Amino acid sequence: MALRCSLSDWETNKNDFEHVIHDPHNWNKIPLINTIPNYELHDHQLVRFRGMVQYMYNPEYFMAQYEVEDNSSKVKVTRSGRYRDVIQCAPNEKVVENRDQSIEERQVFYCITTPALNDWVYQEKKLGLQQQETESVSSKVCDATTKRQIEDEPMDTDHLNQEASSLPQISTSSATVQEPKRFFAGNSMNNSGSSACHGLSLNFPIDGSHGIACLVKINDSDSLPSLKINDLIDVVGFLSLDPSLAHVPSSMGTEAENLAENPPPSIVPRLHAVTLQKVTHVNLLPNNLDDIYKTALKTKKELHFVLTQMLLGDSLAADYLICHLISLVYMRKDGLALGHFSLNLSNLPQRPDYTRLLYSVLERLLPKSHYLPMTLENMNTLSFSPKMDYEANRLSSGLLQLSDNTHLIVDETRLEAGKLDASGVVNVQALRTLITHQIVNYDFQYYSKPYDADVPVLILSEGKSLLPCNMLVSLNADPSCLNTLPEIFQAANHFLREPLLTEIRLYLSVMRHSDYEFPEDLQKQAQEDFVQMRQTGGQNVSAEDLHLLLVLARLVSLSNGEKTVSLDAWEKAKRMEAERKSRIDIQRGRAVQPANEP
């Protein structure tokens, strides 16, 4: 039979089932509600959910234990309220009022499907399932990577029945177990940002997103990892789908608040967590990462080739783009987000289809990304920063409420003439703050609260962007490429086939999260070079230039599969910066030349 566990089984044999569940080979056999319609699920079923913590409600108080009395026989029975939302009391029973009842609290998290998750991550699960049939995924690849199983398809029960004999046999207690109730709720994967029939918004950051929402309740918070807003989690727990949960009366809150905190379980199911894992990688990584480091230079060469073609023959821009794709905030110190590497690719061809073609390839390489056309309408109408809705007592999501390592591609070539309204000005400021400080200010009406972010931002523009950035790279396009633009991207997509495509995806994920060292002798060399740069460049060279050069050298080394910054990487970073700044000077010279003519 399939890997199943009733709630009474869990309470009776918790330690045995914990051992079974934490076996990575069994973890993915638990039904994943992200991909299963609610009508195929039942109340108190053991399931999984993968997604992002969008908001944290106040703790919820419940009776951990209580007594019920049979009206006829007067026999009293003690029952548990843990992992349940509804008291177990039959029509012929009543709850015994007792001052000694055990009252406990549990944390409540409103979670949603991971925003900006690209389609190929879902498809990759097929490879993962095949791999797990023959070998167990290691649980200790790297402390920083955590568990990273991907979102699986509904379990094949026929296949699992054949493997049931390999699982520990745990007896099923039927003393208090009733036949599970099933509730029809439509297809959970077809829910969009709101439910028209209930007037309930699922609160996705990106308009038009598809996925599900889930209320995750944690009874044993001390034994599970602490969570914060925007964390990605993979949680296992018992499902709660009783329709009566949609009609829980509220003695204090408004109707909007009651709907937000007690949405219909057919739309927002409850999940009582028994265990969870924080997720760093949403795509599947192999057991052995050594092979990825060994082939890093080869993979980088292939990636550099295809990016150079997409960037119309510009090899330097391809180098900077690779560094941008593997960048992340590795440390925060004195209010600075160290390691972030925003990039502005300017001087793009004035072709309306170019930026979309470029993004269509990037989204095939990145697990999480979002394309934002910087139109006047988008800037004035979209909500970028999350805002507290006090009427509903929940946080209304904004476009910038994204999980770490989600790439944001801002297409400034779509900006047209017009005027930003007050909302547009606020949105531009939110973008500037994200790019500069990797912080998103959440609006709590009477005050704003900064939340750390790690969202690499790529800006595509014709001239220098209106937004700040770490690196401005002026594209040096080959004019002959402009005549064959569709053919270039068609060839690029043809080039990015298996197994190369998977190799590049793994390369980007592993290099992004690699540790690195900066040797003391190279630090001394960097200081000496900086002094020489100041002597040559004068006031045009600042401490910020040194910081960006150090970040660039780190990314160049990582892109080569090196965990220690090498002298060659440092020298290449210096050459890249020299050529980049030379292009900017040439562009500036061209811009001012007509004004000097008589």
XYZ file of C-alpha atoms in Angstrom:
598
model
C 0.000 0.000 0.000
C 0.974 3.637 -0.369
C 2.908 5.554 2.238
C 0.025 6.657 4.441
C -0.433 7.691 8.011
C -3.677 8.546 9.763
C -3.702 11.153 12.471
C -4.332 8.556 15.170
C -1.417 6.496 13.798
C 0.855 9.515 14.099
C -0.157 10.224 17.678
C 0.352 6.582 18.623
C 3.617 5.930 16.759
C 5.090 9.404 16.217
C 8.760 8.409 16.458
C 8.384 5.546 13.988
C 6.613 7.679 11.409
C 9.090 10.545 11.829
C 11.850 8.141 10.850
C 9.893 7.032 7.785
C 9.031 10.557 6.650
C 12.542 11.965 7.018
C 13.957 9.296 4.753
C 14.542 11.330 1.522
C 13.422 8.339 -0.529
C 9.992 8.515 1.126
C 9.632 12.291 1.415
C 8.604 12.750 -2.220
C 6.079 9.918 -2.012
C 3.844 12.038 0.191
C 1.079 13.655 -1.931
C 1.920 17.249 -2.888
C -1.166 19.452 -2.710
C 0.405 21.996 -5.090
C -0.356 19.643 -7.962
C -3.409 17.713 -6.758
C -7.032 18.908 -7.000
C -8.686 19.292 -3.614
C -11.426 16.805 -4.518
C -8.778 14.065 -4.591
C -7.750 14.870 -1.015
C -9.512 14.092 2.252
C -9.641 15.483 5.754
C -6.722 14.569 8.072
C -4.671 13.166 5.171
C -0.872 13.327 5.427
C 0.306 15.643 2.609
C 3.097 18.005 1.521
C 3.084 21.649 0.495
C 5.861 23.717 -1.087
C 5.667 27.481 -1.192
C 6.531 30.854 0.319
C 5.531 32.354 3.641
C 3.512 35.424 2.646
C 2.293 36.539 6.078
C 2.370 35.484 9.729
C -0.853 35.733 11.733
C -1.050 36.107 15.494
C -0.737 32.846 17.430
C -3.858 30.717 17.624
C -5.006 29.256 20.949
C -6.549 25.792 21.099
C -7.414 23.019 23.538
C -4.579 20.525 23.389
C -6.659 18.063 25.403
C -10.302 18.056 26.409
C -12.972 15.677 27.685
C -16.233 14.703 26.025
C -19.074 12.907 27.760
C -21.594 10.511 26.262
C -25.069 11.842 26.988
C -26.475 8.341 27.526
C -23.758 6.350 29.257
C -22.089 9.369 30.920
C -18.733 7.862 29.973
C -16.000 10.473 29.627
C -13.231 10.244 27.019
C -10.127 12.424 26.715
C -9.324 13.574 23.192
C -6.572 15.600 21.558
C -6.946 18.958 19.834
C -3.471 18.952 18.335
C -3.272 18.874 14.513
C -7.015 19.577 14.384
C -9.197 22.620 13.802
C -12.524 21.111 14.869
C -13.399 19.552 18.202
C -14.253 15.839 17.932
C -17.696 15.707 19.462
C -20.448 13.443 18.146
C -24.155 14.510 18.235
C -24.737 12.333 21.291
C -21.747 13.802 23.139
C -20.928 17.074 24.856
C -17.675 18.795 25.792
C -17.008 18.734 29.515
C -16.135 22.165 30.847
C -13.023 21.857 32.930
C -10.762 24.580 34.261
C -7.799 22.206 34.024
C -8.097 21.901 30.244
C -4.731 22.173 28.512
C -4.635 25.387 26.440
C -1.733 25.783 24.020
C -0.862 28.083 21.152
C 0.285 27.419 17.631
C 1.793 29.623 14.967
C -0.208 30.352 11.816
C 1.470 31.170 8.484
C -0.308 32.178 5.294
C 1.667 30.532 2.493
C 1.373 30.718 -1.287
C 2.852 28.948 -4.292
C 6.405 30.198 -4.877
C 6.104 33.443 -6.893
C 7.804 33.754 -10.297
C 8.610 30.038 -10.473
C 9.393 29.155 -14.080
C 7.633 26.293 -15.848
C 10.720 24.159 -16.391
C 11.114 23.645 -12.628
C 7.832 21.707 -12.656
C 8.975 19.635 -15.637
C 12.284 18.801 -13.957
C 10.447 16.667 -11.406
C 10.285 13.808 -13.889
C 14.060 13.438 -13.803
C 14.026 13.673 -10.015
C 11.488 10.890 -9.592
C 13.400 8.570 -11.893
C 16.596 9.265 -10.013
C 15.021 8.627 -6.624
C 13.733 5.213 -7.699
C 17.291 3.947 -7.837
C 19.112 5.958 -5.174
C 18.431 8.034 -2.091
C 19.139 11.716 -2.274
C 21.814 12.755 0.197
C 20.585 14.961 3.025
C 23.988 16.537 3.651
C 25.161 17.990 0.347
C 25.855 21.337 1.948
C 24.651 23.057 5.110
C 23.705 26.123 3.086
C 21.685 24.268 0.477
C 19.185 22.496 2.818
C 16.804 20.005 1.287
C 15.796 20.724 -2.295
C 13.379 18.170 -3.545
C 11.241 19.643 -6.306
C 7.490 19.785 -6.643
C 6.288 16.348 -7.621
C 3.301 15.066 -9.529
C 0.484 13.219 -7.747
C 1.802 9.955 -6.379
C 1.412 6.768 -8.378
C -0.343 4.578 -5.846
C 0.028 1.413 -7.903
C 3.772 1.898 -7.961
C 3.890 2.691 -4.255
C 1.853 -0.376 -3.391
C 4.650 -2.492 -4.812
C 7.116 -0.797 -2.444
C 4.959 -0.900 0.674
C 6.761 -3.955 1.980
C 9.987 -1.976 2.236
C 8.426 0.512 4.702
C 8.172 -0.063 8.444
C 4.896 -1.755 9.253
C 3.036 0.334 11.816
C -0.265 -0.871 13.151
C -3.352 1.278 12.634
C -5.471 2.135 15.626
C -9.141 2.466 14.748
C -10.530 3.374 18.149
C -11.223 7.010 17.264
C -10.734 6.992 13.495
C -13.735 7.670 11.299
C -14.108 7.293 7.555
C -12.372 10.328 6.010
C -14.694 12.934 4.540
C -14.098 14.156 0.997
C -14.904 17.651 -0.161
C -15.188 18.899 -3.731
C -13.260 22.083 -4.352
C -12.323 22.167 -8.022
C -8.768 22.046 -9.319
C -6.351 23.727 -6.954
C -3.916 24.494 -9.749
C -6.447 26.611 -11.600
C -6.871 29.130 -8.813
C -5.587 32.527 -9.848
C -5.005 35.596 -7.771
C -8.543 35.713 -6.426
C -11.677 33.667 -6.048
C -14.660 35.420 -7.550
C -17.243 33.198 -5.907
C -16.002 34.052 -2.427
C -14.572 37.548 -3.041
C -11.301 36.304 -1.595
C -7.904 37.315 -2.939
C -5.234 34.635 -2.660
C -2.702 37.447 -2.303
C -0.163 36.517 -4.978
C 2.533 39.187 -5.538
C 2.318 38.911 -9.325
C -1.022 39.584 -10.999
C -2.334 36.684 -13.064
C -0.254 34.087 -11.209
C -1.612 30.565 -10.833
C -1.177 28.364 -7.810
C -2.650 27.724 -4.394
C -2.625 29.233 -0.940
C -2.412 27.332 2.324
C -2.664 28.130 6.028
C 0.230 26.297 7.690
C -0.206 25.772 11.428
C 2.740 24.769 13.592
C 2.016 23.136 16.941
C 5.602 22.268 17.919
C 7.465 25.451 16.991
C 10.410 24.634 19.268
C 11.259 21.471 17.331
C 10.999 23.037 13.847
C 13.039 25.747 12.097
C 11.968 29.316 12.805
C 10.304 31.016 9.849
C 10.056 34.561 8.581
C 8.170 36.273 5.794
C 9.317 35.246 2.269
C 10.992 32.012 3.409
C 10.526 29.056 1.068
C 9.374 25.899 2.833
C 8.639 22.262 2.096
C 6.222 21.161 4.810
C 4.592 17.836 5.691
C 1.463 17.768 7.789
C -2.129 16.753 8.209
C -4.717 18.395 5.981
C -7.797 20.085 7.389
C -10.676 20.463 4.918
C -13.802 20.505 7.107
C -16.303 22.914 5.452
C -17.369 24.235 8.856
C -14.054 26.084 9.034
C -15.437 28.623 6.546
C -18.138 29.627 9.034
C -16.128 30.158 12.188
C -17.825 33.097 13.946
C -15.769 36.103 14.962
C -16.765 38.063 18.050
C -14.331 40.900 17.455
C -13.085 41.092 13.860
C -14.815 42.549 10.824
C -16.343 40.451 8.052
C -13.262 41.100 5.883
C -10.971 40.040 8.713
C -12.971 36.881 9.368
C -12.841 35.983 5.670
C -9.068 36.530 5.551
C -8.354 34.486 8.686
C -10.995 31.810 8.037
C -11.204 31.411 4.255
C -13.130 28.457 2.814
C -10.895 25.361 3.171
C -11.880 24.342 -0.368
C -9.880 27.381 -1.560
C -7.319 27.787 1.233
C -6.804 24.439 2.996
C -5.255 24.212 6.465
C -2.125 22.157 6.996
C -1.003 21.159 10.492
C 2.754 20.734 10.147
C 4.559 17.789 11.668
C 7.876 18.598 10.015
C 9.242 21.108 7.512
C 12.393 22.071 5.669
C 13.562 25.458 4.500
C 14.258 25.437 0.764
C 17.237 27.179 -0.838
C 17.258 25.472 -4.249
C 13.932 25.027 -6.015
C 15.528 22.974 -8.770
C 16.953 19.518 -8.196
C 20.670 19.175 -7.472
C 22.626 15.937 -7.824
C 24.170 14.046 -4.930
C 27.746 14.853 -5.925
C 28.547 18.491 -6.663
C 32.215 17.807 -7.449
C 31.413 16.991 -11.066
C 29.757 20.383 -11.512
C 32.880 22.163 -10.275
C 35.092 20.021 -12.492
C 33.104 20.898 -15.598
C 32.458 24.528 -14.593
C 34.882 26.040 -17.118
C 33.456 23.959 -19.948
C 29.874 24.843 -19.012
C 30.776 28.507 -18.662
C 32.293 28.478 -22.146
C 29.075 27.062 -23.607
C 26.945 29.569 -21.696
C 29.213 32.451 -22.702
C 28.916 31.440 -26.334
C 25.112 31.457 -26.371
C 24.873 34.692 -24.360
C 27.308 36.392 -26.718
C 25.082 35.493 -29.636
C 21.988 36.757 -27.801
C 23.812 40.000 -26.968
C 24.573 40.519 -30.645
C 28.215 39.531 -30.558
C 29.206 41.423 -27.386
C 31.571 39.164 -25.441
C 32.125 41.661 -22.607
C 28.391 42.011 -21.958
C 28.142 38.209 -21.830
C 30.873 38.136 -19.153
C 29.011 40.649 -17.010
C 25.702 38.878 -17.511
C 27.149 35.564 -16.289
C 28.454 37.314 -13.164
C 25.031 38.855 -12.623
C 23.249 35.488 -12.984
C 25.319 33.889 -10.181
C 25.304 36.873 -7.813
C 23.675 36.899 -4.388
C 23.876 38.800 -1.115
C 26.387 36.778 0.891
C 26.605 39.132 3.888
C 24.999 42.196 5.424
C 27.227 44.583 7.323
C 26.673 48.154 8.508
C 23.488 48.414 6.486
C 25.171 47.238 3.275
C 24.131 44.198 1.244
C 27.477 42.749 0.222
C 27.560 40.745 -2.981
C 24.529 42.111 -4.838
C 25.335 42.923 -8.444
C 22.636 44.845 -10.296
C 23.310 45.222 -14.015
C 22.110 47.733 -16.594
C 22.501 46.640 -20.209
C 22.102 49.837 -22.219
C 22.378 50.831 -25.874
C 20.019 48.005 -26.808
C 18.715 47.880 -30.374
C 15.482 49.767 -30.949
C 13.557 46.614 -31.738
C 10.350 46.036 -29.746
C 10.833 42.269 -29.833
C 14.462 42.146 -28.667
C 13.929 42.358 -24.903
C 11.145 39.763 -24.946
C 13.305 37.399 -26.988
C 16.173 37.901 -24.548
C 13.979 37.180 -21.538
C 12.445 34.109 -23.193
C 15.885 32.507 -23.092
C 16.821 33.724 -19.603
C 13.674 32.205 -18.098
C 14.747 28.834 -19.482
C 17.960 29.112 -17.450
C 16.703 30.626 -14.177
C 14.436 28.792 -11.693
C 12.660 31.990 -10.604
C 12.360 35.157 -12.663
C 9.861 37.873 -13.523
C 9.745 40.184 -16.537
C 8.518 43.711 -15.730
C 7.784 46.025 -18.675
C 8.353 49.498 -17.254
C 5.312 51.015 -18.930
C 3.610 54.086 -17.540
C 0.479 52.050 -16.870
C 2.371 49.403 -14.894
C 4.214 51.979 -12.819
C 1.032 53.867 -11.984
C -1.349 50.954 -11.387
C 0.652 48.071 -9.918
C 1.394 47.779 -6.226
C 5.121 47.201 -5.705
C 5.440 47.267 -1.921
C 3.348 45.034 0.360
C 0.822 47.004 2.403
C -0.926 46.129 5.633
C -4.697 45.872 5.261
C -5.987 46.616 8.745
C -9.607 46.003 7.770
C -8.803 42.404 6.852
C -5.891 42.227 9.311
C -3.490 40.804 6.780
C -0.617 41.880 4.564
C -1.634 42.671 0.989
C 1.177 41.452 -1.214
C 3.123 43.616 -3.666
C 5.160 42.886 -6.772
C 8.446 43.076 -4.870
C 7.468 40.499 -2.247
C 9.668 37.843 -3.782
C 11.743 35.050 -2.292
C 15.534 35.184 -2.343
C 17.315 34.570 -5.660
C 14.303 35.581 -7.755
C 15.615 37.511 -10.770
C 13.742 40.676 -11.704
C 14.189 41.836 -15.308
C 13.077 45.456 -15.753
C 12.421 46.424 -19.375
C 12.930 50.178 -19.498
C 12.707 50.212 -23.291
C 8.900 50.075 -22.842
C 8.839 53.389 -20.989
C 6.821 55.957 -22.917
C 6.261 59.691 -22.508
C 3.832 60.624 -19.770
C 3.503 61.547 -16.119
C 3.896 59.375 -13.081
C 1.147 59.796 -10.534
C 1.695 59.561 -6.778
C 1.520 55.769 -6.876
C 4.019 55.650 -9.736
C 6.492 57.802 -7.818
C 6.220 55.500 -4.810
C 6.783 52.453 -7.037
C 9.884 53.965 -8.641
C 11.274 54.737 -5.203
C 10.590 51.163 -4.105
C 12.523 49.867 -7.121
C 15.425 52.223 -6.404
C 15.583 51.077 -2.789
C 15.549 47.415 -3.803
C 18.315 47.895 -6.363
C 20.515 50.030 -4.123
C 20.078 48.416 -0.713
C 18.332 45.088 -1.418
C 15.555 46.150 0.933
C 11.796 46.377 0.423
C 9.914 48.750 2.702
C 6.581 47.241 3.745
C 3.840 49.806 4.254
C 2.092 49.512 7.635
C 0.145 52.742 7.033
C 1.487 54.589 10.062
C 5.072 53.498 9.498
C 7.185 51.475 7.075
C 9.318 48.494 8.010
C 12.315 47.385 5.924
C 12.607 43.712 4.993
C 15.821 42.270 3.610
C 15.690 40.998 0.041
C 18.021 39.197 -2.323
C 16.541 39.919 -5.747
C 19.115 40.413 -8.543
C 17.839 43.158 -10.857
C 18.699 43.297 -14.567
C 17.709 46.558 -16.304
C 17.325 46.624 -20.079
C 17.406 50.114 -21.602
C 18.272 52.052 -24.735
C 20.172 54.798 -22.883
C 21.479 54.886 -19.319
C 18.728 53.730 -16.988
C 16.731 56.138 -14.858
C 17.249 53.645 -12.041
C 20.529 53.216 -10.140
C 22.651 50.103 -10.678
C 26.026 48.675 -9.754
C 27.223 48.128 -13.304
C 26.327 49.956 -16.516
C 27.393 48.033 -19.621
C 26.849 49.724 -22.971
C 26.103 47.053 -25.553
C 28.525 46.999 -28.475
C 26.321 45.231 -31.000
C 27.450 43.835 -34.326
C 25.268 45.673 -36.901
C 25.012 42.554 -39.040
C 23.239 40.733 -36.200
C 20.295 43.121 -36.296
C 19.195 41.778 -39.663
C 19.002 38.195 -38.393
C 17.576 38.734 -34.909
C 14.817 36.060 -35.031
C 17.254 33.530 -36.478
C 19.791 34.250 -33.715
C 17.325 33.461 -30.939
C 15.955 30.481 -32.801
C 19.500 29.121 -33.004
C 20.090 29.923 -29.303
C 17.020 27.958 -28.247
C 18.075 25.098 -30.507
C 21.553 25.187 -28.936
C 20.135 25.029 -25.413
C 19.034 21.400 -25.542
C 19.567 18.506 -23.175
C 21.894 17.625 -21.609
C 23.553 21.051 -21.979
C 20.490 22.905 -20.730
C 20.419 20.975 -17.448
C 24.186 21.392 -17.061
C 23.866 25.179 -17.357
C 20.983 25.298 -14.880
C 22.954 23.262 -12.346
C 26.060 25.348 -12.982
C 24.223 28.609 -12.244
C 22.580 27.232 -9.086
C 25.735 25.715 -7.615
C 28.047 28.628 -8.428
C 25.554 31.094 -6.945
C 25.623 29.408 -3.537
C 29.300 28.461 -3.440
C 31.505 29.568 -0.581
C 34.677 31.436 -1.432
C 37.919 32.690 0.108
C 39.876 35.849 -0.625
C 43.559 35.103 0.136
C 45.509 37.630 2.208
C 48.213 38.040 -0.425
C 45.556 38.901 -3.018
C 43.954 41.373 -0.617
C 47.299 43.112 -0.344
C 47.627 43.114 -4.137
C 44.149 44.622 -4.433
C 45.052 47.433 -2.017
C 48.214 48.242 -3.960
C 46.306 48.260 -7.256
C 43.673 50.536 -5.761
C 46.312 53.028 -4.635
C 47.698 53.044 -8.163
C 44.192 53.515 -9.587
C 43.643 56.511 -7.296
C 46.915 58.038 -8.410
C 45.948 57.621 -12.048
C 42.236 58.391 -11.886
C 42.213 60.897 -9.047
C 38.798 61.804 -7.673
C 37.068 59.635 -10.291
C 38.116 56.511 -8.348
C 36.302 55.926 -5.053
C 36.091 53.277 -2.378
C 32.870 52.122 -4.080
C 34.913 51.279 -7.173
C 37.174 49.052 -5.084
C 34.201 47.311 -3.505
C 32.591 46.608 -6.894
C 35.900 45.379 -8.272
C 36.260 42.947 -5.363
C 32.693 41.702 -5.916
C 33.390 41.295 -9.635
C 36.614 39.354 -8.959
C 34.700 37.050 -6.613
C 32.039 36.396 -9.263
C 34.635 35.809 -11.990
C 36.349 33.203 -9.783
C 33.064 31.499 -8.927
C 32.062 31.456 -12.596
C 35.264 29.501 -13.247
C 34.360 26.971 -10.554
C 37.022 28.324 -8.175
C 36.269 28.630 -4.477
C 39.341 30.782 -3.888
C 39.695 34.108 -5.684
C 42.726 33.788 -7.945
C 45.137 36.375 -9.313
C 43.941 35.571 -12.834
C 40.344 36.350 -11.803
C 41.469 39.627 -10.226
C 43.356 40.655 -13.346
C 40.431 39.705 -15.587
C 38.067 41.740 -13.420
C 40.374 44.753 -13.831
C 40.428 44.315 -17.609
C 36.660 43.970 -17.743
C 36.206 47.167 -15.755
C 38.710 49.055 -17.885
C 36.905 48.097 -21.102
C 33.476 48.806 -19.595
C 34.474 52.296 -18.454
C 36.155 52.971 -21.798
C 32.862 52.284 -23.575
C 31.019 54.661 -21.252
C 33.563 57.411 -21.946
C 33.125 56.897 -25.686
C 29.344 57.056 -25.338
C 29.601 60.271 -23.344
C 31.924 61.753 -25.951
C 29.427 60.984 -28.699
C 26.616 62.510 -26.654
C 28.358 65.872 -26.087
C 30.049 66.191 -29.484
C 27.067 67.728 -31.380
C 26.730 70.422 -28.724
C 30.318 71.567 -29.324
C 29.848 71.948 -33.026
C 29.211 75.493 -34.356
